Amino acid sequence: DAKTTQPPSMDCAEGRAANLPCNHSTISGNEYVYWYRQIHSQGPQYIIHGLKNNETNEMASLIITEDRKSSTLILPHATLRDTAVYYCIVRVANTGNQFYFGTGTSLTVIP
Amino acid sequence: NAGVTQTPKFQVLKTGQSMTLQCAQDMNHNSMYWYRQDPGMGLRLIYYSASEGTTDKGEVPNGYNVSRLNKREFSLRLESAAPSQTSVYFCATLILNGKGGEQFFGPGTRLTVL
């Protein structure tokens, strides 16, 4: 599975959009982009994933560039409860094989 | 539904002791995973089981063994605990939903080896 690169930390003002970038320049055509987050010491929580089209759900939006070498997770109106570590993962879908988590981006939402 | 459950929640061992971390799921998912997370670090995969009866090594399998007892249960064993195995251990399952798959995580087991 392709590796990902994320900034180690970011801040965002409460109520503003949080835009978290991820580079995955070696992504293959059959690999999906996943985003998870981990609040404090809890188990990671699924946010969203996509292949090449932009995706939106009740939690976030995922924007994938046309060449698929990078993506951005958007939290449209960040709240204090969104303070967490966010992980970007790429993997081949529909297999029971590995998810490789990196060190993620620590997002702090500031009041 | 309980989702993914892990026992125990906390454990303290002495160097050389053995123990088994238990994981169970009631979601009928085929794939199960064990991760460890050291302070300030991301999750690293220890072992995974793509389906009942199969297990495979992840990034950091040394010092661990696993058993996929049945579809519901996936246990992680430390035969001779070492201080380097002090960590938080997470179990996870994977559902393949035709749209790529989604992992569900348990609450974690916090292990300290003295």
CSV table of C-alpha atoms in Angstrom, one decimal:
chain,number,residue,atom,x,y,z
A,1,ASP,CA,0.0,0.0,0.0
A,2,ALA,CA,1.1,3.5,-0.8
A,3,LYS,CA,2.6,5.7,2.0
A,4,THR,CA,1.2,9.1,3.0
A,5,THR,CA,2.6,12.3,4.3
A,6,GLN,CA,0.8,14.7,6.6
A,7,PRO,CA,1.8,17.8,8.5
A,8,PRO,CA,2.4,16.9,12.2
A,9,SER,CA,0.1,19.5,13.6
A,10,MET,CA,-2.4,22.2,12.7
A,11,ASP,CA,-4.6,24.8,14.5
A,12,CYS,CA,-8.1,25.9,13.5
A,13,ALA,CA,-10.4,28.5,14.9
A,14,GLU,CA,-13.7,27.2,16.2
A,15,GLY,CA,-16.5,27.6,13.7
A,16,ARG,CA,-14.1,27.9,10.7
A,17,ALA,CA,-13.4,25.2,8.2
A,18,ALA,CA,-10.5,22.9,9.0
A,19,ASN,CA,-8.6,21.7,5.9
A,20,LEU,CA,-6.2,18.8,6.5
A,21,PRO,CA,-3.9,17.9,3.6
A,22,CYS,CA,-2.4,14.6,2.7
A,23,ASN,CA,0.1,13.6,0.1
A,24,HIS,CA,0.1,10.2,-1.5
A,25,SER,CA,2.2,10.5,-4.6
A,26,THR,CA,2.7,6.8,-5.1
A,27,ILE,CA,-1.0,5.8,-4.9
A,28,SER,CA,-2.1,3.1,-7.3
A,29,GLY,CA,-5.2,3.1,-9.4
A,30,ASN,CA,-7.0,0.6,-7.2
A,31,GLU,CA,-6.1,2.2,-3.8
A,32,TYR,CA,-8.7,4.2,-1.9
A,33,VAL,CA,-8.0,7.2,0.4
A,34,TYR,CA,-9.3,6.8,3.9
A,35,TRP,CA,-9.5,9.2,6.8
A,36,TYR,CA,-9.7,8.3,10.4
A,37,ARG,CA,-9.5,10.3,13.6
A,38,GLN,CA,-8.5,9.5,17.1
A,39,ILE,CA,-9.8,11.5,20.0
A,40,HIS,CA,-7.5,11.4,23.0
A,41,SER,CA,-6.7,7.7,23.7
A,42,GLN,CA,-9.9,6.2,22.2
A,43,GLY,CA,-9.9,3.8,19.3
A,44,PRO,CA,-9.7,5.5,15.9
A,45,GLN,CA,-13.0,6.5,14.3
A,46,TYR,CA,-13.8,6.2,10.6
A,47,ILE,CA,-14.6,9.5,8.9
A,48,ILE,CA,-14.7,9.1,5.2
A,49,HIS,CA,-13.1,7.4,2.2
A,50,GLY,CA,-13.0,7.7,-1.6
A,51,LEU,CA,-11.4,6.5,-4.8
A,52,LYS,CA,-11.3,9.4,-7.2
A,53,ASN,CA,-14.4,11.4,-6.9
A,54,ASN,CA,-15.0,13.9,-4.1
A,55,GLU,CA,-17.0,12.6,-1.3
A,56,THR,CA,-19.2,14.2,1.4
A,57,ASN,CA,-21.0,12.7,4.4
A,58,GLU,CA,-22.4,14.1,7.7
A,59,MET,CA,-18.9,14.5,9.2
A,60,ALA,CA,-16.7,15.8,6.5
A,61,SER,CA,-15.8,16.3,2.8
A,62,LEU,CA,-13.0,14.6,1.0
A,63,ILE,CA,-11.4,16.4,-2.0
A,64,ILE,CA,-9.1,14.2,-4.1
A,65,THR,CA,-7.0,15.9,-6.8
A,66,GLU,CA,-7.4,14.8,-10.4
A,67,ASP,CA,-4.0,13.0,-10.4
A,68,ARG,CA,-4.9,11.4,-7.1
A,69,LYS,CA,-1.6,12.3,-5.6
A,70,SER,CA,-3.0,14.3,-2.8
A,71,SER,CA,-6.2,14.9,-0.9
A,72,THR,CA,-7.8,17.2,1.6
A,73,LEU,CA,-10.2,16.4,4.4
A,74,ILE,CA,-12.5,19.3,5.2
A,75,LEU,CA,-14.4,19.7,8.4
A,76,PRO,CA,-16.7,22.5,7.4
A,77,HIS,CA,-17.4,24.1,10.8
A,78,ALA,CA,-14.8,22.9,13.3
A,79,THR,CA,-15.9,22.5,17.0
A,80,LEU,CA,-13.8,21.9,20.1
A,81,ARG,CA,-14.8,18.2,19.9
A,82,ASP,CA,-13.0,17.9,16.6
A,83,THR,CA,-9.7,18.3,18.4
A,84,ALA,CA,-8.0,15.0,17.6
A,85,VAL,CA,-5.3,13.2,15.6
A,86,TYR,CA,-6.3,12.7,11.9
A,87,TYR,CA,-4.9,9.9,9.9
A,88,CYS,CA,-4.8,9.6,6.2
A,89,ILE,CA,-4.4,6.1,4.8
A,90,VAL,CA,-4.3,4.6,1.4
A,91,ARG,CA,-5.1,1.0,0.8
A,92,VAL,CA,-6.4,-1.5,-1.8
A,93,ALA,CA,-10.1,-1.8,-1.2
A,94,ASN,CA,-12.2,-4.9,-0.8
A,95,THR,CA,-9.4,-7.0,0.7
A,96,GLY,CA,-9.0,-8.0,4.3
A,97,ASN,CA,-5.4,-6.9,4.4
A,98,GLN,CA,-3.6,-4.2,6.2
A,99,PHE,CA,-4.4,-0.7,7.1
A,100,TYR,CA,-1.2,1.2,7.6
A,101,PHE,CA,-1.5,4.2,10.0
A,102,GLY,CA,1.2,6.9,10.0
A,103,THR,CA,1.6,9.5,12.7
A,104,GLY,CA,-1.2,11.7,11.5
A,105,THR,CA,-2.0,15.4,11.9
A,106,SER,CA,-2.8,16.6,15.4
A,107,LEU,CA,-5.6,19.2,14.9
A,108,THR,CA,-6.3,21.6,17.7
A,109,VAL,CA,-9.5,23.6,17.5
A,110,ILE,CA,-9.1,26.9,19.3
A,111,PRO,CA,-12.0,28.7,21.0
B,1,ASN,CA,-24.8,-4.5,19.7
B,2,ALA,CA,-21.5,-4.2,21.6
B,3,GLY,CA,-19.4,-3.8,18.5
B,4,VAL,CA,-15.8,-4.6,19.3
B,5,THR,CA,-15.0,-5.5,22.9
B,6,GLN,CA,-11.6,-5.9,24.5
B,7,THR,CA,-10.5,-7.4,27.8
B,8,PRO,CA,-8.9,-6.5,30.0
B,9,LYS,CA,-9.0,-2.7,29.9
B,10,PHE,CA,-5.8,-2.3,31.9
B,11,GLN,CA,-3.0,-4.8,32.8
B,12,VAL,CA,0.3,-4.6,34.6
B,13,LEU,CA,2.8,-7.4,34.0
B,14,LYS,CA,6.3,-8.1,35.2
B,15,THR,CA,9.0,-8.8,32.7
B,16,GLY,CA,8.8,-12.4,31.6
B,17,GLN,CA,5.2,-13.0,32.5
B,18,SER,CA,2.7,-14.1,29.8
B,19,MET,CA,-0.8,-13.0,29.1
B,20,THR,CA,-3.5,-13.1,26.4
B,21,LEU,CA,-5.5,-10.1,25.3
B,22,GLN,CA,-9.0,-10.9,24.2
B,23,CYS,CA,-11.0,-9.4,21.4
B,24,ALA,CA,-14.5,-10.2,20.4
B,25,GLN,CA,-16.9,-8.7,17.8
B,26,ASP,CA,-20.6,-9.2,17.3
B,27,MET,CA,-20.8,-7.6,13.8
B,28,ASN,CA,-20.1,-10.7,11.8
B,29,HIS,CA,-17.1,-9.1,10.1
B,30,ASN,CA,-14.6,-11.4,8.4
B,31,SER,CA,-11.4,-9.5,9.0
B,32,MET,CA,-9.8,-8.7,12.4
B,33,TYR,CA,-6.7,-6.8,13.4
B,34,TRP,CA,-4.4,-6.1,16.3
B,35,TYR,CA,-2.5,-2.8,16.6
B,36,ARG,CA,-0.2,-1.3,19.2
B,37,GLN,CA,0.1,2.4,19.9
B,38,ASP,CA,3.1,3.8,21.8
B,39,PRO,CA,2.9,7.2,23.4
B,40,GLY,CA,2.8,10.0,20.8
B,41,MET,CA,2.9,7.6,17.9
B,42,GLY,CA,0.5,6.3,15.3
B,43,LEU,CA,-0.9,2.8,15.3
B,44,ARG,CA,1.3,-0.1,14.1
B,45,LEU,CA,-0.1,-3.3,12.9
B,46,ILE,CA,0.9,-6.4,14.8
B,47,TYR,CA,-1.1,-9.2,13.2
B,48,TYR,CA,-4.3,-9.5,11.2
B,49,SER,CA,-6.7,-12.1,10.2
B,50,ALA,CA,-8.4,-11.7,6.8
B,51,SER,CA,-10.9,-14.4,7.5
B,52,GLU,CA,-11.5,-17.2,10.0
B,53,GLY,CA,-8.7,-19.7,10.0
B,54,THR,CA,-6.1,-17.4,8.6
B,55,THR,CA,-3.6,-15.0,10.2
B,56,ASP,CA,-0.8,-12.9,8.8
B,57,LYS,CA,2.0,-10.8,10.2
B,58,GLY,CA,1.9,-7.0,10.2
B,59,GLU,CA,4.6,-4.5,10.7
B,60,VAL,CA,5.7,-5.4,14.3
B,61,PRO,CA,4.9,-9.1,15.0
B,62,ASN,CA,7.9,-10.1,17.0
B,63,GLY,CA,7.1,-11.1,20.6
B,64,TYR,CA,3.5,-11.8,19.8
B,65,ASN,CA,1.3,-14.7,18.7
B,66,VAL,CA,-2.4,-14.7,17.7
B,67,SER,CA,-5.3,-17.0,17.4
B,68,ARG,CA,-8.4,-16.6,15.4
B,69,LEU,CA,-10.5,-18.9,17.5
B,70,ASN,CA,-13.6,-18.4,15.4
B,71,LYS,CA,-15.2,-15.7,13.4
B,72,ARG,CA,-16.0,-13.6,16.6
B,73,GLU,CA,-12.8,-13.9,18.5
B,74,PHE,CA,-9.2,-12.9,17.8
B,75,SER,CA,-6.7,-13.1,20.7
B,76,LEU,CA,-3.2,-11.7,21.1
B,77,ARG,CA,-0.7,-13.5,23.3
B,78,LEU,CA,2.5,-12.2,24.8
B,79,GLU,CA,4.6,-15.3,25.8
B,80,SER,CA,7.3,-13.4,27.7
B,81,ALA,CA,6.5,-9.8,28.2
B,82,ALA,CA,9.2,-7.2,27.9
B,83,PRO,CA,9.1,-3.5,28.9
B,84,SER,CA,9.3,-2.6,25.2
B,85,GLN,CA,5.8,-4.1,24.9
B,86,THR,CA,4.3,-1.4,27.2
B,87,SER,CA,1.7,0.1,24.9
B,88,VAL,CA,-2.0,0.5,24.2
B,89,TYR,CA,-3.4,-2.4,22.2
B,90,PHE,CA,-6.3,-1.9,19.9
B,91,CYS,CA,-8.3,-4.6,18.2
B,92,ALA,CA,-10.3,-3.8,15.0
B,93,THR,CA,-12.6,-5.4,12.5
B,94,LEU,CA,-13.2,-4.7,8.9
B,95,ILE,CA,-16.4,-4.7,6.9
B,96,LEU,CA,-16.1,-5.0,3.1
B,97,ASN,CA,-19.2,-3.1,2.0
B,98,GLY,CA,-18.6,-3.0,-1.7
B,99,LYS,CA,-17.4,0.6,-1.4
B,100,GLY,CA,-14.0,0.0,-0.1
B,101,GLY,CA,-14.4,-1.3,3.5
B,102,GLU,CA,-14.5,0.4,6.9
B,103,GLN,CA,-12.6,-0.5,10.1
B,104,PHE,CA,-14.2,-0.5,13.6
B,105,PHE,CA,-12.0,-0.3,16.7
B,106,GLY,CA,-12.3,-1.5,20.2
B,107,PRO,CA,-11.6,0.7,23.2
B,108,GLY,CA,-8.1,-0.6,23.8
B,109,THR,CA,-6.1,-2.4,26.4
B,110,ARG,CA,-3.5,-0.4,28.3
B,111,LEU,CA,-0.6,-2.7,29.1
B,112,THR,CA,2.4,-1.8,31.3
B,113,VAL,CA,5.3,-4.2,31.6
B,114,LEU,CA,7.6,-3.5,34.5
